[in-house]
PDB file of C-alpha atoms and ligand atoms in Angstrom:
ATOM      1  CA  UNK A  92       0.000   0.000   0.000  1.00 71.00           C
ATOM      2  CA  UNK A  93       1.129   3.497  -0.758  1.00 92.00           C
ATOM      3  CA  UNK A  94       1.205   6.537   1.479  1.00 96.00           C
ATOM      4  CA  UNK A  95      -1.271   8.988  -0.033  1.00 97.00           C
ATOM      5  CA  UNK A  96      -2.682  12.415   0.710  1.00 97.00           C
ATOM      6  CA  UNK A  97      -6.340  13.256   0.435  1.00 98.00           C
ATOM      7  CA  UNK A  98      -8.497  16.338   0.889  1.00 98.00           C
ATOM      8  CA  UNK A  99     -11.137  16.501   3.609  1.00 98.00           C
ATOM      9  CA  UNK A 100     -13.691  19.012   4.876  1.00 99.00           C
ATOM     10  CA  UNK A 101     -15.355  19.133   8.277  1.00 99.00           C
ATOM     11  CA  UNK A 102     -18.590  20.633   6.949  1.00 99.00           C
ATOM     12  CA  UNK A 103     -20.482  23.584   8.514  1.00 99.00           C
ATOM     13  CA  UNK A 104     -23.031  21.325  10.266  1.00 99.00           C
ATOM     14  CA  UNK A 105     -20.290  19.531  12.193  1.00 99.00           C
ATOM     15  CA  UNK A 106     -18.473  22.777  13.043  1.00 99.00           C
ATOM     16  CA  UNK A 107     -21.738  24.313  14.295  1.00 98.00           C
ATOM     17  CA  UNK A 108     -22.395  21.215  16.433  1.00 98.00           C
ATOM     18  CA  UNK A 109     -18.934  21.585  18.050  1.00 98.00           C
ATOM     19  CA  UNK A 110     -17.861  18.242  16.578  1.00 98.00           C
ATOM     20  CA  UNK A 111     -14.554  19.208  14.940  1.00 98.00           C
ATOM     21  CA  UNK A 112     -12.666  17.252  17.589  1.00 98.00           C
ATOM     22  CA  UNK A 113     -14.953  14.239  17.215  1.00 98.00           C
ATOM     23  CA  UNK A 114     -14.334  14.174  13.454  1.00 98.00           C
ATOM     24  CA  UNK A 115     -10.573  14.626  13.804  1.00 98.00           C
ATOM     25  CA  UNK A 116     -10.495  11.908  16.476  1.00 98.00           C
ATOM     26  CA  UNK A 117     -12.251   9.432  14.202  1.00 98.00           C
ATOM     27  CA  UNK A 118      -9.848  10.249  11.355  1.00 98.00           C
ATOM     28  CA  UNK A 119      -6.848   9.768  13.629  1.00 98.00           C
ATOM     29  CA  UNK A 120      -8.193   6.571  15.209  1.00 98.00           C
ATOM     30  CA  UNK A 121      -8.745   5.336  11.656  1.00 98.00           C
ATOM     31  CA  UNK A 122      -5.051   5.678  10.914  1.00 98.00           C
ATOM     32  CA  UNK A 123      -4.921   9.028   9.120  1.00 98.00           C
ATOM     33  CA  UNK A 124      -2.787  12.017  10.067  1.00 97.00           C
ATOM     34  CA  UNK A 125      -3.877  15.645   9.670  1.00 96.00           C
ATOM     35  CA  UNK A 126      -0.904  17.252   7.907  1.00 95.00           C
ATOM     36  CA  UNK A 127      -2.593  20.583   7.064  1.00 96.00           C
ATOM     37  CA  UNK A 128      -5.737  22.162   8.458  1.00 96.00           C
ATOM     38  CA  UNK A 129      -7.467  25.561   8.568  1.00 97.00           C
ATOM     39  CA  UNK A 130     -10.893  26.977   9.335  1.00 98.00           C
ATOM     40  CA  UNK A 131     -12.406  29.003   6.494  1.00 98.00           C
ATOM     41  CA  UNK A 132     -15.760  30.437   5.461  1.00 98.00           C
ATOM     42  CA  UNK A 133     -16.301  29.171   1.939  1.00 98.00           C
ATOM     43  CA  UNK A 134     -17.473  31.817  -0.515  1.00 98.00           C
ATOM     44  CA  UNK A 135     -20.391  31.269  -2.856  1.00 98.00           C
ATOM     45  CA  UNK A 136     -17.996  31.205  -5.825  1.00 98.00           C
ATOM     46  CA  UNK A 137     -15.698  28.673  -4.130  1.00 98.00           C
ATOM     47  CA  UNK A 138     -18.577  26.343  -3.245  1.00 98.00           C
ATOM     48  CA  UNK A 139     -20.006  26.525  -6.773  1.00 98.00           C
ATOM     49  CA  UNK A 140     -16.637  25.724  -8.319  1.00 98.00           C
ATOM     50  CA  UNK A 141     -15.712  23.035  -5.780  1.00 98.00           C
ATOM     51  CA  UNK A 142     -19.019  21.197  -6.325  1.00 98.00           C
ATOM     52  CA  UNK A 143     -19.195  22.058 -10.056  1.00 98.00           C
ATOM     53  CA  UNK A 144     -19.501  18.376 -10.949  1.00 97.00           C
ATOM     54  CA  UNK A 145     -22.957  18.467  -9.307  1.00 98.00           C
ATOM     55  CA  UNK A 146     -24.185  21.701 -10.919  1.00 98.00           C
ATOM     56  CA  UNK A 147     -27.000  20.016 -12.866  1.00 98.00           C
ATOM     57  CA  UNK A 148     -28.281  18.121  -9.817  1.00 98.00           C
ATOM     58  CA  UNK A 149     -31.502  19.307  -8.153  1.00 98.00           C
ATOM     59  CA  UNK A 150     -29.751  19.686  -4.777  1.00 98.00           C
ATOM     60  CA  UNK A 151     -26.934  21.930  -6.088  1.00 98.00           C
ATOM     61  CA  UNK A 152     -28.372  25.249  -4.841  1.00 98.00           C
ATOM     62  CA  UNK A 153     -29.110  23.855  -1.383  1.00 98.00           C
ATOM     63  CA  UNK A 154     -25.650  22.278  -1.223  1.00 98.00           C
ATOM     64  CA  UNK A 155     -23.930  25.582  -2.036  1.00 98.00           C
ATOM     65  CA  UNK A 156     -26.079  27.376   0.571  1.00 98.00           C
ATOM     66  CA  UNK A 157     -25.192  24.729   3.166  1.00 99.00           C
ATOM     67  CA  UNK A 158     -21.451  24.813   2.477  1.00 99.00           C
ATOM     68  CA  UNK A 159     -21.381  28.624   2.807  1.00 99.00           C
ATOM     69  CA  UNK A 160     -23.697  28.985   5.830  1.00 98.00           C
ATOM     70  CA  UNK A 161     -20.854  29.001   8.344  1.00 98.00           C
ATOM     71  CA  UNK A 162     -17.222  28.089   8.830  1.00 99.00           C
ATOM     72  CA  UNK A 163     -15.810  24.750   7.797  1.00 99.00           C
ATOM     73  CA  UNK A 164     -12.428  23.118   8.367  1.00 98.00           C
ATOM     74  CA  UNK A 165     -10.416  22.121   5.294  1.00 98.00           C
ATOM     75  CA  UNK A 166      -7.739  19.501   5.773  1.00 98.00           C
ATOM     76  CA  UNK A 167      -5.050  17.474   4.075  1.00 97.00           C
ATOM     77  CA  UNK A 168      -4.925  13.929   5.454  1.00 97.00           C
ATOM     78  CA  UNK A 169      -2.037  11.531   5.007  1.00 97.00           C
ATOM     79  CA  UNK A 170      -1.742   7.797   5.487  1.00 97.00           C
ATOM     80  CA  UNK A 171      -1.704   4.404   3.839  1.00 98.00           C
ATOM     81  CA  UNK A 172      -4.335   4.317   1.111  1.00 98.00           C
ATOM     82  CA  UNK A 173      -5.590   7.622   2.524  1.00 98.00           C
ATOM     83  CA  UNK A 174      -8.148   8.324  -0.199  1.00 98.00           C
ATOM     84  CA  UNK A 175     -10.052   5.063   0.190  1.00 98.00           C
ATOM     85  CA  UNK A 176      -9.418   4.864   3.922  1.00 98.00           C
ATOM     86  CA  UNK A 177     -10.956   8.305   4.458  1.00 98.00           C
ATOM     87  CA  UNK A 178     -14.067   7.299   2.489  1.00 98.00           C
ATOM     88  CA  UNK A 179     -14.393   4.246   4.763  1.00 98.00           C
ATOM     89  CA  UNK A 180     -14.023   6.317   7.939  1.00 99.00           C
ATOM     90  CA  UNK A 181     -16.589   8.840   6.584  1.00 99.00           C
ATOM     91  CA  UNK A 182     -19.251   6.258   5.735  1.00 98.00           C
ATOM     92  CA  UNK A 183     -21.989   6.389   3.097  1.00 98.00           C
ATOM     93  CA  UNK A 184     -23.200   9.746   1.765  1.00 98.00           C
ATOM     94  CA  UNK A 185     -26.556   9.264   3.505  1.00 98.00           C
ATOM     95  CA  UNK A 186     -25.998   8.998   7.290  1.00 98.00           C
ATOM     96  CA  UNK A 187     -28.999   6.659   7.495  1.00 98.00           C
ATOM     97  CA  UNK A 188     -27.055   4.198   5.321  1.00 98.00           C
ATOM     98  CA  UNK A 189     -23.652   4.797   6.913  1.00 98.00           C
ATOM     99  CA  UNK A 190     -22.079   1.965   8.930  1.00 98.00           C
ATOM    100  CA  UNK A 191     -21.890   2.182  12.713  1.00 98.00           C
ATOM    101  CA  UNK A 192     -18.792   4.001  13.933  1.00 98.00           C
ATOM    102  CA  UNK A 193     -18.414   6.159  10.819  1.00 99.00           C
ATOM    103  CA  UNK A 194     -18.267   9.963  10.935  1.00 99.00           C
ATOM    104  CA  UNK A 195     -21.485  10.367   8.984  1.00 98.00           C
ATOM    105  CA  UNK A 196     -23.334   7.881  11.210  1.00 98.00           C
ATOM    106  CA  UNK A 197     -22.120   9.554  14.400  1.00 98.00           C
ATOM    107  CA  UNK A 198     -22.139  13.246  13.389  1.00 98.00           C
ATOM    108  CA  UNK A 199     -24.213  13.509  10.192  1.00 98.00           C
ATOM    109  CA  UNK A 200     -27.868  14.580  10.155  1.00 98.00           C
ATOM    110  CA  UNK A 201     -29.167  13.805   6.655  1.00 98.00           C
ATOM    111  CA  UNK A 202     -27.977  13.203   3.073  1.00 98.00           C
ATOM    112  CA  UNK A 203     -27.089  16.886   2.663  1.00 98.00           C
ATOM    113  CA  UNK A 204     -25.879  17.758   6.171  1.00 98.00           C
ATOM    114  CA  UNK A 205     -23.521  14.816   6.379  1.00 98.00           C
ATOM    115  CA  UNK A 206     -20.615  16.246   8.392  1.00 99.00           C
ATOM    116  CA  UNK A 207     -17.680  15.670   6.063  1.00 99.00           C
ATOM    117  CA  UNK A 208     -16.265  15.600   2.555  1.00 99.00           C
ATOM    118  CA  UNK A 209     -13.514  13.360   1.242  1.00 98.00           C
ATOM    119  CA  UNK A 210     -11.905  13.170  -2.195  1.00 98.00           C
ATOM    120  CA  UNK A 211     -12.971  10.139  -4.212  1.00 98.00           C
ATOM    121  CA  UNK A 212      -9.851   9.465  -6.353  1.00 98.00           C
ATOM    122  CA  UNK A 213      -6.180  10.462  -6.667  1.00 98.00           C
ATOM    123  CA  UNK A 214      -6.985  12.982  -9.430  1.00 98.00           C
ATOM    124  CA  UNK A 215      -9.706  14.743  -7.444  1.00 98.00           C
ATOM    125  CA  UNK A 216      -7.574  14.661  -4.281  1.00 98.00           C
ATOM    126  CA  UNK A 217      -4.764  16.548  -6.050  1.00 97.00           C
ATOM    127  CA  UNK A 218      -7.151  19.124  -7.537  1.00 98.00           C
ATOM    128  CA  UNK A 219      -9.054  19.615  -4.254  1.00 98.00           C
ATOM    129  CA  UNK A 220      -5.900  20.006  -2.114  1.00 98.00           C
ATOM    130  CA  UNK A 221      -4.600  22.641  -4.538  1.00 97.00           C
ATOM    131  CA  UNK A 222      -7.994  24.385  -4.574  1.00 98.00           C
ATOM    132  CA  UNK A 223      -7.784  25.253  -0.863  1.00 98.00           C
ATOM    133  CA  UNK A 224      -4.083  25.104   0.035  1.00 97.00           C
ATOM    134  CA  UNK A 225      -1.367  27.285  -1.477  1.00 94.00           C
ATOM    135  CA  UNK A 226       1.978  26.023  -2.637  1.00 88.00           C
ATOM    136  CA  UNK A 227       3.723  27.624   0.336  1.00 87.00           C
ATOM    137  CA  UNK A 228       1.305  25.995   2.801  1.00 90.00           C
ATOM    138  CA  UNK A 229       2.004  22.602   1.235  1.00 87.00           C
ATOM    139  CA  UNK A 230       5.737  23.177   0.943  1.00 80.00           C
ATOM    140  CA  UNK A 231       5.776  23.415   4.735  1.00 79.00           C
ATOM    141  CA  UNK A 232       4.681  19.742   4.840  1.00 79.00           C
ATOM    142  CA  UNK A 233       7.756  18.408   3.044  1.00 61.00           C
ATOM    143  CA  UNK A 234       9.826  16.303   5.379  1.00 55.00           C
TER     144      UNK A 234
HETATM  145  P1  LIG B 530     -20.003  12.253  -1.303  1.00 87.87           P
HETATM  146  O1  LIG B 530     -19.852  13.505  -0.461  1.00 87.87           O
HETATM  147  O2  LIG B 530     -20.278  11.049  -0.459  1.00 87.87           O
HETATM  148  O3  LIG B 530     -18.877  12.048  -2.277  1.00 87.87           O
HETATM  149  P2  LIG B 530     -21.601  13.182  -3.565  1.00 87.87           P
HETATM  150  O4  LIG B 530     -20.323  13.549  -4.221  1.00 87.87           O
HETATM  151  O5  LIG B 530     -22.575  12.343  -4.326  1.00 87.87           O
HETATM  152  O6  LIG B 530     -21.352  12.446  -2.162  1.00 87.87           O
HETATM  153  O7  LIG B 530     -22.386  14.511  -3.149  1.00 87.87           O
HETATM  154  C1  LIG B 530     -21.694  15.632  -2.658  1.00 87.87           C
HETATM  155  C2  LIG B 530     -22.475  16.205  -1.487  1.00 87.87           C
HETATM  156  O8  LIG B 530     -23.735  16.686  -1.964  1.00 87.87           O
HETATM  157  C3  LIG B 530     -22.855  15.187  -0.407  1.00 87.87           C
HETATM  158  O9  LIG B 530     -21.809  14.928   0.513  1.00 87.87           O
HETATM  159  C4  LIG B 530     -24.041  15.860   0.239  1.00 87.87           C
HETATM  160  O10 LIG B 530     -23.647  16.926   1.123  1.00 87.87           O
HETATM  161  C5  LIG B 530     -24.740  16.467  -0.973  1.00 87.87           C
HETATM  162  N1  LIG B 530     -25.752  15.551  -1.549  1.00 87.87           N
HETATM  163  C6  LIG B 530     -25.526  14.420  -2.268  1.00 87.87           C
HETATM  164  N2  LIG B 530     -26.675  13.838  -2.649  1.00 87.87           N
HETATM  165  C7  LIG B 530     -27.671  14.628  -2.167  1.00 87.87           C
HETATM  166  C8  LIG B 530     -29.095  14.581  -2.224  1.00 87.87           C
HETATM  167  N3  LIG B 530     -29.744  13.590  -2.865  1.00 87.87           N
HETATM  168  N4  LIG B 530     -29.797  15.567  -1.605  1.00 87.87           N
HETATM  169  C9  LIG B 530     -29.165  16.589  -0.977  1.00 87.87           C
HETATM  170  N5  LIG B 530     -27.814  16.695  -0.885  1.00 87.87           N
HETATM  171  C10 LIG B 530     -27.074  15.735  -1.468  1.00 87.87           C
HETATM  172 MG1  LIG B 531     -18.316  13.139  -3.946  1.00 87.87          MG
END
């Protein structure tokens, strides 16, 4: 297995519920390391571009409103098979279908307000990390 980096968001619902630590704890217990992290308030333009793949979906407007309603925490996670591992720790998109012990089962509310985002492939991970973290922020991670 390879050491990978993936992009993660603790979404505004989880931040509002004071569950940042719960989410980070589950990521860490799952074997991932937070190697970069910052709290931001996503702009409307950022949310629309970040979720551009979903722009034709009926939930797009609500999703953009949700992601910009309050602060979120953007992260770079590192570990063995980090992209897939993070998706396992997150659980299914719909918290009602998420396995016990997953972030979305424990912290999520519904299919929209589902506590976290995680990249779904190496290509999207690279694009998403670069979307929120500058070259100088990432250069600081080199070791
Ligand atoms: P995932 O976040 O698990 O990769 P998707 O990429 O399909 O899921 O969707 C992106 C985000 O859009 C979801 O995490 C969720 O916040 C929202 N979403 C997905 N499907 C729906 C839906 N049917 N209704 C409302 N919001 C949705
Ligand atoms: Mg997705």
